[in-house]
Amino acid sequence: NAGVTQTPKFQVLKTGQSMTLQCAQDMNHNSMYWYRQDPGMGLRLIYYSASEGTTDKGEVPNGYNVSRLNKREFSLRLESAAPSQTSVYFCASGSLAGITDTQYFGPGTRLTVL
Amino acid sequence: QKEVEQNSGPLSVPEGAIASLNCTYSDRGSQSFFWYRQYSGKSPELIMFIYSNGDKEDGRFTAQLNKASQYVSLLIRDSQPSDSATYLCAVKGAGSYQLTFGKGTKLSVIP
């Protein structure tokens, strides 16, 4: 049982390049989330998917797109990377168990945009 | 704008002491409260959650919630050097899927 997995672990891009961050969970969770974490800013929600086939914007969605491929997989795409997107990206999944719903995080992707 | 406030620290405590971490939140409709631990360079790891006023204990950890004061805290008893990490408070509103995180408090346990 791997929990939440993310690929790649590290990535360096040049301004204007595109890439997709992959996330998969094997906990049969309904909801999945993408966060970014920057020094002094804390964790901020980019997009989330409450269930397969649905996606919604979070606090900082500009410059990103997402796809909920199936129940297990939720990808984050940067179409034209900018230096401001240099960050650590975390994927999380949650069971949507109402008031006791908790989110579990993947190991993260460290992205640098030059 | 929902806000979650934490003292950034660092909070330094001697080994064996009680570490007290505090968090305040702005949304009175908040329903669930979570504490995560994050070691440097690692991902957040859930410690515990609380949703009723009062105390909830899990081993050396106790979460305390006071909804009237919009305040949640985490006590770590018998602190160990391995507890040195950043502790994140997160809050979830009623009927919401989203967690709002504080910026975290860095704890240092001195041997």
CSV table of C-alpha atoms in Angstrom, one decimal:
chain,number,residue,atom,x,y,z
A,1,ASN,CA,0.0,0.0,0.0
A,2,ALA,CA,2.0,3.0,-1.3
A,3,GLY,CA,-0.5,5.7,-0.3
A,4,VAL,CA,-0.1,8.8,-2.5
A,5,THR,CA,2.7,8.8,-5.0
A,6,GLN,CA,4.0,11.7,-7.1
A,7,THR,CA,6.3,11.9,-10.1
A,8,PRO,CA,8.7,13.4,-10.8
A,9,LYS,CA,10.5,14.1,-7.5
A,10,PHE,CA,12.5,17.0,-9.0
A,11,GLN,CA,12.2,19.0,-12.2
A,12,VAL,CA,14.0,22.0,-13.7
A,13,LEU,CA,12.2,23.9,-16.5
A,14,LYS,CA,13.0,26.9,-18.5
A,15,THR,CA,10.5,29.7,-18.7
A,16,GLY,CA,7.8,28.9,-21.3
A,17,GLN,CA,8.2,25.1,-21.1
A,18,SER,CA,5.3,22.9,-20.2
A,19,MET,CA,5.1,19.8,-18.0
A,20,THR,CA,2.7,17.6,-16.2
A,21,LEU,CA,3.0,16.5,-12.6
A,22,GLN,CA,1.5,13.1,-11.9
A,23,CYS,CA,-0.2,11.9,-8.8
A,24,ALA,CA,-1.8,8.6,-7.9
A,25,GLN,CA,-3.4,7.1,-4.8
A,26,ASP,CA,-4.2,3.6,-3.8
A,27,MET,CA,-6.4,4.3,-0.8
A,28,ASN,CA,-9.7,4.3,-2.7
A,29,HIS,CA,-10.2,7.9,-1.8
A,30,ASN,CA,-12.8,10.1,-3.5
A,31,SER,CA,-11.2,13.5,-3.3
A,32,MET,CA,-7.8,14.6,-4.5
A,33,TYR,CA,-5.9,17.9,-4.2
A,34,TRP,CA,-3.0,19.9,-5.5
A,35,TYR,CA,-1.1,22.3,-3.2
A,36,ARG,CA,2.0,24.4,-3.6
A,37,GLN,CA,4.2,25.4,-0.7
A,38,ASP,CA,6.4,28.4,-0.8
A,39,PRO,CA,8.6,29.8,2.0
A,40,GLY,CA,6.7,32.2,4.2
A,41,MET,CA,3.4,31.4,2.4
A,42,GLY,CA,2.4,28.1,3.7
A,43,LEU,CA,0.4,25.5,1.8
A,44,ARG,CA,-2.0,26.9,-0.7
A,45,LEU,CA,-4.6,25.0,-2.7
A,46,ILE,CA,-4.3,25.1,-6.4
A,47,TYR,CA,-7.1,22.8,-7.6
A,48,TYR,CA,-9.1,20.0,-6.2
A,49,SER,CA,-11.3,17.2,-7.3
A,50,ALA,CA,-14.1,16.1,-5.0
A,51,SER,CA,-14.8,13.0,-7.1
A,52,GLU,CA,-14.0,11.4,-10.4
A,53,GLY,CA,-15.1,13.7,-13.3
A,54,THR,CA,-15.2,16.9,-11.3
A,55,THR,CA,-12.5,19.6,-10.7
A,56,ASP,CA,-12.7,23.0,-8.9
A,57,LYS,CA,-10.4,25.9,-8.5
A,58,GLY,CA,-8.7,26.5,-5.2
A,59,GLU,CA,-6.9,29.7,-3.9
A,60,VAL,CA,-4.2,30.0,-6.6
A,61,PRO,CA,-5.3,28.3,-9.9
A,62,ASN,CA,-3.9,30.8,-12.4
A,63,GLY,CA,-1.3,29.2,-14.7
A,64,TYR,CA,-2.4,25.6,-14.0
A,65,ASN,CA,-4.8,23.0,-15.4
A,66,VAL,CA,-5.8,19.7,-13.9
A,67,SER,CA,-7.2,16.4,-15.1
A,68,ARG,CA,-8.9,13.8,-12.9
A,69,LEU,CA,-8.0,10.8,-15.1
A,70,ASN,CA,-9.8,8.3,-13.0
A,71,LYS,CA,-10.5,7.7,-9.3
A,72,ARG,CA,-6.8,7.0,-8.7
A,73,GLU,CA,-5.0,9.6,-10.7
A,74,PHE,CA,-5.0,13.4,-10.7
A,75,SER,CA,-2.5,15.4,-12.8
A,76,LEU,CA,-1.4,19.0,-12.7
A,77,ARG,CA,-0.2,20.7,-15.9
A,78,LEU,CA,1.8,23.9,-16.3
A,79,GLU,CA,1.2,25.0,-19.9
A,80,SER,CA,3.9,27.8,-20.0
A,81,ALA,CA,6.0,27.7,-16.9
A,82,ALA,CA,7.1,31.0,-15.2
A,83,PRO,CA,9.7,31.6,-12.5
A,84,SER,CA,6.8,32.4,-10.1
A,85,GLN,CA,5.8,28.8,-10.3
A,86,THR,CA,9.1,27.7,-8.7
A,87,SER,CA,7.8,25.8,-5.7
A,88,VAL,CA,7.2,22.5,-4.0
A,89,TYR,CA,4.0,20.8,-5.2
A,90,PHE,CA,2.1,18.4,-3.0
A,91,CYS,CA,-0.7,16.1,-4.0
A,92,ALA,CA,-3.1,14.9,-1.4
A,93,SER,CA,-6.1,12.6,-1.2
A,94,GLY,CA,-9.0,12.4,1.2
A,95,SER,CA,-11.9,10.0,1.9
A,96,LEU,CA,-14.6,12.6,2.1
A,97,ALA,CA,-15.8,11.1,5.4
A,98,GLY,CA,-17.7,14.2,6.4
A,99,ILE,CA,-16.5,16.0,9.5
A,100,THR,CA,-13.7,13.5,10.1
A,101,ASP,CA,-12.3,13.6,6.6
A,102,THR,CA,-8.6,13.9,6.6
A,103,GLN,CA,-6.1,14.5,3.8
A,104,TYR,CA,-3.0,12.5,3.2
A,105,PHE,CA,0.0,13.9,1.3
A,106,GLY,CA,2.3,12.6,-1.3
A,107,PRO,CA,6.1,13.1,-1.1
A,108,GLY,CA,6.1,16.2,-3.2
A,109,THR,CA,7.7,17.5,-6.5
A,110,ARG,CA,10.3,20.2,-6.2
A,111,LEU,CA,10.1,22.4,-9.3
A,112,THR,CA,12.5,25.1,-10.4
A,113,VAL,CA,11.7,27.4,-13.3
A,114,LEU,CA,14.6,29.3,-14.7
B,1,GLN,CA,-10.9,35.3,3.3
B,2,LYS,CA,-10.5,32.5,5.8
B,3,GLU,CA,-7.4,32.9,7.9
B,4,VAL,CA,-5.5,30.6,10.1
B,5,GLU,CA,-2.8,32.2,12.2
B,6,GLN,CA,0.2,30.5,13.9
B,7,ASN,CA,3.3,31.9,15.6
B,8,SER,CA,6.1,31.1,13.2
B,9,GLY,CA,8.6,30.5,16.0
B,10,PRO,CA,11.0,29.0,16.3
B,11,LEU,CA,9.8,27.6,19.6
B,12,SER,CA,12.6,26.0,21.6
B,13,VAL,CA,11.9,23.6,24.4
B,14,PRO,CA,14.3,21.4,26.4
B,15,GLU,CA,14.0,17.6,26.0
B,16,GLY,CA,11.3,16.2,28.3
B,17,ALA,CA,9.3,19.4,28.5
B,18,ILE,CA,5.8,20.1,27.3
B,19,ALA,CA,5.7,22.0,23.9
B,20,SER,CA,2.6,24.1,23.4
B,21,LEU,CA,1.6,25.1,19.9
B,22,ASN,CA,-1.2,27.5,19.2
B,23,CYS,CA,-3.5,28.4,16.3
B,24,THR,CA,-6.3,30.8,15.8
B,25,TYR,CA,-8.8,30.9,13.0
B,26,SER,CA,-11.2,33.5,11.6
B,27,ASP,CA,-14.1,31.5,10.2
B,28,ARG,CA,-16.7,30.8,13.0
B,29,GLY,CA,-18.2,28.2,10.7
B,30,SER,CA,-15.1,26.0,10.8
B,31,GLN,CA,-15.9,22.5,11.7
B,32,SER,CA,-12.8,20.3,11.7
B,33,PHE,CA,-9.3,21.1,12.9
B,34,PHE,CA,-6.1,19.2,12.0
B,35,TRP,CA,-2.5,19.2,13.1
B,36,TYR,CA,0.2,18.1,10.7
B,37,ARG,CA,3.9,17.7,11.3
B,38,GLN,CA,6.4,18.4,8.5
B,39,TYR,CA,10.0,17.6,8.7
B,40,SER,CA,12.4,19.7,6.7
B,41,GLY,CA,12.3,18.6,3.0
B,42,LYS,CA,9.4,16.2,3.6
B,43,SER,CA,5.7,16.2,3.1
B,44,PRO,CA,3.1,17.0,5.8
B,45,GLU,CA,2.1,14.1,8.0
B,46,LEU,CA,-1.2,14.0,9.9
B,47,ILE,CA,-0.8,13.9,13.7
B,48,MET,CA,-4.4,14.2,14.8
B,49,PHE,CA,-7.7,16.0,14.2
B,50,ILE,CA,-10.4,17.4,16.5
B,51,TYR,CA,-13.9,18.6,16.0
B,52,SER,CA,-15.5,18.9,19.4
B,53,ASN,CA,-14.7,21.4,22.1
B,54,GLY,CA,-12.4,20.1,24.7
B,55,ASP,CA,-9.3,17.9,24.7
B,56,LYS,CA,-8.4,14.9,22.6
B,57,GLU,CA,-5.4,12.8,23.6
B,58,ASP,CA,-3.3,10.5,21.4
B,59,GLY,CA,-0.2,9.2,23.1
B,60,ARG,CA,2.1,12.1,23.9
B,61,PHE,CA,-0.1,14.5,21.8
B,62,THR,CA,-3.2,16.4,23.1
B,63,ALA,CA,-5.3,18.7,20.9
B,64,GLN,CA,-7.4,21.3,22.5
B,65,LEU,CA,-10.3,23.1,20.8
B,66,ASN,CA,-12.2,26.2,22.0
B,67,LYS,CA,-14.7,27.2,19.3
B,68,ALA,CA,-16.0,30.2,21.3
B,69,SER,CA,-12.4,31.7,21.3
B,70,GLN,CA,-11.7,30.3,17.8
B,71,TYR,CA,-8.6,28.7,19.2
B,72,VAL,CA,-7.0,25.3,18.8
B,73,SER,CA,-3.7,24.1,20.3
B,74,LEU,CA,-1.4,21.1,20.3
B,75,LEU,CA,0.5,20.0,23.4
B,76,ILE,CA,3.4,17.6,23.1
B,77,ARG,CA,4.3,16.0,26.3
B,78,ASP,CA,7.8,14.6,27.1
B,79,SER,CA,9.2,16.4,24.0
B,80,GLN,CA,11.9,14.5,22.1
B,81,PRO,CA,14.6,15.8,19.7
B,82,SER,CA,12.7,13.8,17.0
B,83,ASP,CA,9.7,16.1,17.5
B,84,SER,CA,11.7,18.9,16.0
B,85,ALA,CA,9.8,19.9,12.9
B,86,THR,CA,7.3,22.5,11.6
B,87,TYR,CA,3.8,22.0,12.9
B,88,LEU,CA,0.9,23.0,10.6
B,89,CYS,CA,-2.6,23.8,11.8
B,90,ALA,CA,-5.4,23.3,9.2
B,91,VAL,CA,-9.0,24.2,9.4
B,92,LYS,CA,-12.0,22.9,7.4
B,93,GLY,CA,-15.3,24.7,7.0
B,94,ALA,CA,-18.7,23.0,7.3
B,95,GLY,CA,-19.6,21.2,4.0
B,96,SER,CA,-16.3,22.2,2.5
B,97,TYR,CA,-13.7,20.0,0.9
B,98,GLN,CA,-10.9,22.5,1.4
B,99,LEU,CA,-8.4,22.8,4.2
B,100,THR,CA,-7.0,26.2,5.0
B,101,PHE,CA,-3.5,26.0,6.4
B,102,GLY,CA,-1.6,28.2,8.8
B,103,LYS,CA,2.0,29.0,7.9
B,104,GLY,CA,3.3,26.7,10.6
B,105,THR,CA,5.3,26.9,13.8
B,106,LYS,CA,8.9,25.6,13.8
B,107,LEU,CA,9.6,23.6,17.0
B,108,SER,CA,13.1,22.8,18.2
B,109,VAL,CA,13.6,20.3,21.0
B,110,ILE,CA,17.0,20.8,22.6
B,111,PRO,CA,18.7,17.7,24.0
